[in-house]
Amino acid sequence: YYAMFALALAAVELLTWVSGSRFGHGLRSLRENEEAAETLGVPVARFKLIAFVLSALIPGMVGGVMALRSTYFVPGQVFDPMISLTVIAMALLGGGDNAKGPLLGVVFLTLLSELLWAQAPLIYMLILGLILVVFVLLVPNGLWGLWGQWKQGGTRTGALS
């Protein structure tokens, strides 16, 4: 538990550092327009390679901790599609360009799963699907976008965000 918690904190710290650094600005420019970023002097191949390595660093360390914890390997448990769906849902529900949005999504989805998963797993999956559809269609900036909108006094710029 403590090793995984330390890795989660390291991932959040890494995200916070990258988002505020020159490298993070370069990645955002690559996301928007790769050719324009290259024209402005962003080393595209190097930034993509560093982003790939950083994106594999924390999951690789998590896999290492899981391998130390387990004495056997069951592919159905380790490669469960529900895990991937839950991680994507957390990021989608949280929204935002910084670490605070996905963390908000983690808290929201964890509370929802704790309330519903044990009592009625089929209803949980149905509610999760409905929430994801609503967020994709009506709240594209996630909970973090709703929070920012509420702090600014409820001004509307999009569907609900």
Short mmCIF file of C-alpha atoms in Angstrom, two decimals:
data_model
loop_
_atom_site.label_atom_id
_atom_site.label_comp_id
_atom_site.label_asym_id
_atom_site.label_seq_id
_atom_site.Cartn_x
_atom_site.Cartn_y
_atom_site.Cartn_z
CA TYR A 1 0.00 0.00 0.00
CA TYR A 2 2.68 2.48 1.00
CA ALA A 3 4.78 1.82 -2.09
CA MET A 4 1.76 2.36 -4.36
CA PHE A 5 0.84 5.52 -2.46
CA ALA A 6 4.39 6.80 -2.86
CA LEU A 7 4.22 6.07 -6.59
CA ALA A 8 0.90 7.89 -6.85
CA LEU A 9 2.43 10.91 -5.12
CA ALA A 10 5.46 10.69 -7.41
CA ALA A 11 3.18 10.61 -10.47
CA VAL A 12 1.27 13.68 -9.30
CA GLU A 13 4.52 15.50 -8.54
CA LEU A 14 5.92 14.54 -11.95
CA LEU A 15 2.77 15.80 -13.66
CA THR A 16 2.88 19.06 -11.72
CA TRP A 17 6.54 19.58 -12.57
CA VAL A 18 6.09 18.75 -16.26
CA SER A 19 2.99 20.93 -16.67
CA GLY A 20 4.82 24.00 -15.38
CA SER A 21 8.11 23.42 -17.15
CA ARG A 22 9.38 24.45 -20.56
CA PHE A 23 9.03 20.80 -21.57
CA GLY A 24 5.32 20.87 -20.65
CA HIS A 25 4.77 23.99 -22.72
CA GLY A 26 6.51 22.28 -25.62
CA LEU A 27 4.25 19.24 -25.25
CA ARG A 28 1.16 21.44 -25.27
CA SER A 29 2.38 23.14 -28.42
CA LEU A 30 2.95 19.71 -29.99
CA ARG A 31 -0.60 18.74 -29.08
CA GLU A 32 -2.03 21.81 -30.76
CA ASN A 33 0.06 21.92 -33.94
CA GLU A 34 3.16 19.82 -34.40
CA GLU A 35 4.40 21.62 -37.50
CA ALA A 36 4.03 25.05 -35.92
CA ALA A 37 5.83 23.86 -32.78
CA GLU A 38 8.70 22.52 -34.86
CA THR A 39 8.88 25.82 -36.74
CA LEU A 40 9.16 27.66 -33.43
CA GLY A 41 12.10 25.51 -32.37
CA VAL A 42 10.53 22.74 -30.31
CA PRO A 43 12.62 19.57 -30.76
CA VAL A 44 9.68 17.35 -31.71
CA ALA A 45 11.38 13.94 -31.82
CA ARG A 46 13.20 14.48 -28.52
CA PHE A 47 10.11 15.78 -26.74
CA LYS A 48 8.03 12.86 -28.00
CA LEU A 49 10.65 10.37 -26.86
CA ILE A 50 10.90 11.97 -23.40
CA ALA A 51 7.10 12.02 -23.11
CA PHE A 52 6.97 8.33 -24.04
CA VAL A 53 9.61 7.43 -21.45
CA LEU A 54 7.89 9.48 -18.73
CA SER A 55 4.52 7.94 -19.57
CA ALA A 56 6.00 4.46 -19.11
CA LEU A 57 8.03 5.26 -15.98
CA ILE A 58 5.31 5.23 -13.31
CA PRO A 59 3.28 2.31 -14.77
CA GLY A 60 6.50 0.30 -15.07
CA MET A 61 7.30 0.97 -11.43
CA VAL A 62 3.75 0.03 -10.43
CA GLY A 63 4.16 -3.23 -12.36
CA GLY A 64 7.39 -3.86 -10.50
CA VAL A 65 5.70 -3.39 -7.14
CA MET A 66 2.84 -5.64 -8.22
CA ALA A 67 5.31 -8.33 -9.31
CA LEU A 68 7.02 -8.19 -5.91
CA ARG A 69 3.65 -8.48 -4.17
CA SER A 70 2.34 -11.39 -6.22
CA THR A 71 3.61 -14.94 -6.15
CA TYR A 72 1.71 -15.93 -9.28
CA PHE A 73 0.39 -14.26 -12.42
CA VAL A 74 -3.24 -14.37 -13.57
CA PRO A 75 -3.64 -12.50 -16.88
CA GLY A 76 -7.39 -12.05 -16.35
CA GLN A 77 -6.78 -10.07 -13.17
CA VAL A 78 -3.77 -8.06 -14.28
CA PHE A 79 -5.07 -7.13 -17.72
CA ASP A 80 -8.68 -6.56 -16.71
CA PRO A 81 -10.31 -4.09 -19.16
CA MET A 82 -12.28 -2.58 -16.27
CA ILE A 83 -9.03 -1.20 -14.84
CA SER A 84 -8.23 0.63 -18.07
CA LEU A 85 -11.79 1.92 -18.35
CA THR A 86 -11.73 3.16 -14.76
CA VAL A 87 -8.46 5.07 -15.26
CA ILE A 88 -9.79 6.72 -18.41
CA ALA A 89 -13.06 7.54 -16.66
CA MET A 90 -11.22 9.16 -13.76
CA ALA A 91 -9.27 11.45 -16.08
CA LEU A 92 -12.36 12.23 -18.16
CA LEU A 93 -14.58 12.99 -15.17
CA GLY A 94 -11.92 15.14 -13.51
CA GLY A 95 -10.94 17.13 -16.61
CA GLY A 96 -8.52 20.03 -16.47
CA ASP A 97 -5.00 20.54 -17.76
CA ASN A 98 -3.27 20.03 -14.44
CA ALA A 99 -3.11 17.26 -11.81
CA LYS A 100 -6.01 18.66 -9.78
CA GLY A 101 -8.71 17.69 -12.28
CA PRO A 102 -7.87 13.99 -12.55
CA LEU A 103 -7.40 13.83 -8.77
CA LEU A 104 -10.91 15.21 -8.41
CA GLY A 105 -12.08 12.50 -10.82
CA VAL A 106 -10.31 9.86 -8.72
CA VAL A 107 -12.06 11.01 -5.55
CA PHE A 108 -15.46 11.21 -7.28
CA LEU A 109 -15.21 7.80 -8.94
CA THR A 110 -13.76 6.14 -5.84
CA LEU A 111 -16.62 7.42 -3.70
CA LEU A 112 -19.15 6.34 -6.33
CA SER A 113 -17.63 2.87 -6.59
CA GLU A 114 -17.48 2.42 -2.83
CA LEU A 115 -21.13 3.39 -2.54
CA LEU A 116 -22.44 1.25 -5.39
CA TRP A 117 -19.95 -1.50 -6.33
CA ALA A 118 -20.49 -3.75 -3.30
CA GLN A 119 -24.27 -3.50 -3.26
CA ALA A 120 -25.11 -3.64 -6.97
CA PRO A 121 -22.23 -3.99 -9.45
CA LEU A 122 -24.54 -3.99 -12.49
CA ILE A 123 -26.17 -0.72 -11.45
CA TYR A 124 -22.68 0.70 -10.86
CA MET A 125 -21.67 -0.11 -14.42
CA LEU A 126 -24.89 1.39 -15.77
CA ILE A 127 -24.48 4.57 -13.73
CA LEU A 128 -20.81 4.84 -14.72
CA GLY A 129 -21.76 4.53 -18.40
CA LEU A 130 -24.48 7.17 -18.08
CA ILE A 131 -22.16 9.53 -16.21
CA LEU A 132 -19.48 9.13 -18.88
CA VAL A 133 -21.96 9.87 -21.68
CA VAL A 134 -23.27 12.95 -19.84
CA PHE A 135 -19.75 14.23 -19.20
CA VAL A 136 -18.62 13.68 -22.78
CA LEU A 137 -21.69 15.42 -24.22
CA LEU A 138 -22.47 18.12 -21.68
CA VAL A 139 -19.44 18.65 -19.44
CA PRO A 140 -16.37 18.29 -21.70
CA ASN A 141 -14.08 20.06 -19.21
CA GLY A 142 -15.01 17.66 -16.38
CA LEU A 143 -15.50 18.40 -12.71
CA TRP A 144 -12.51 20.74 -12.67
CA GLY A 145 -14.12 22.80 -15.44
CA LEU A 146 -17.40 22.91 -13.51
CA TRP A 147 -15.51 24.03 -10.39
CA GLY A 148 -13.79 26.83 -12.32
CA GLN A 149 -17.09 27.88 -13.87
CA TRP A 150 -18.75 27.97 -10.46
CA LYS A 151 -15.87 30.05 -9.02
CA GLN A 152 -16.23 32.57 -11.87
CA GLY A 153 -19.90 33.03 -11.15
CA GLY A 154 -21.43 30.55 -13.57
CA THR A 155 -20.55 32.16 -16.90
CA ARG A 156 -21.31 29.79 -19.78
CA THR A 157 -18.92 29.31 -22.65
CA GLY A 158 -19.96 25.89 -23.95
CA ALA A 159 -22.54 23.24 -23.26
CA LEU A 160 -22.13 23.29 -19.49
CA SER A 161 -18.57 24.49 -19.32
#
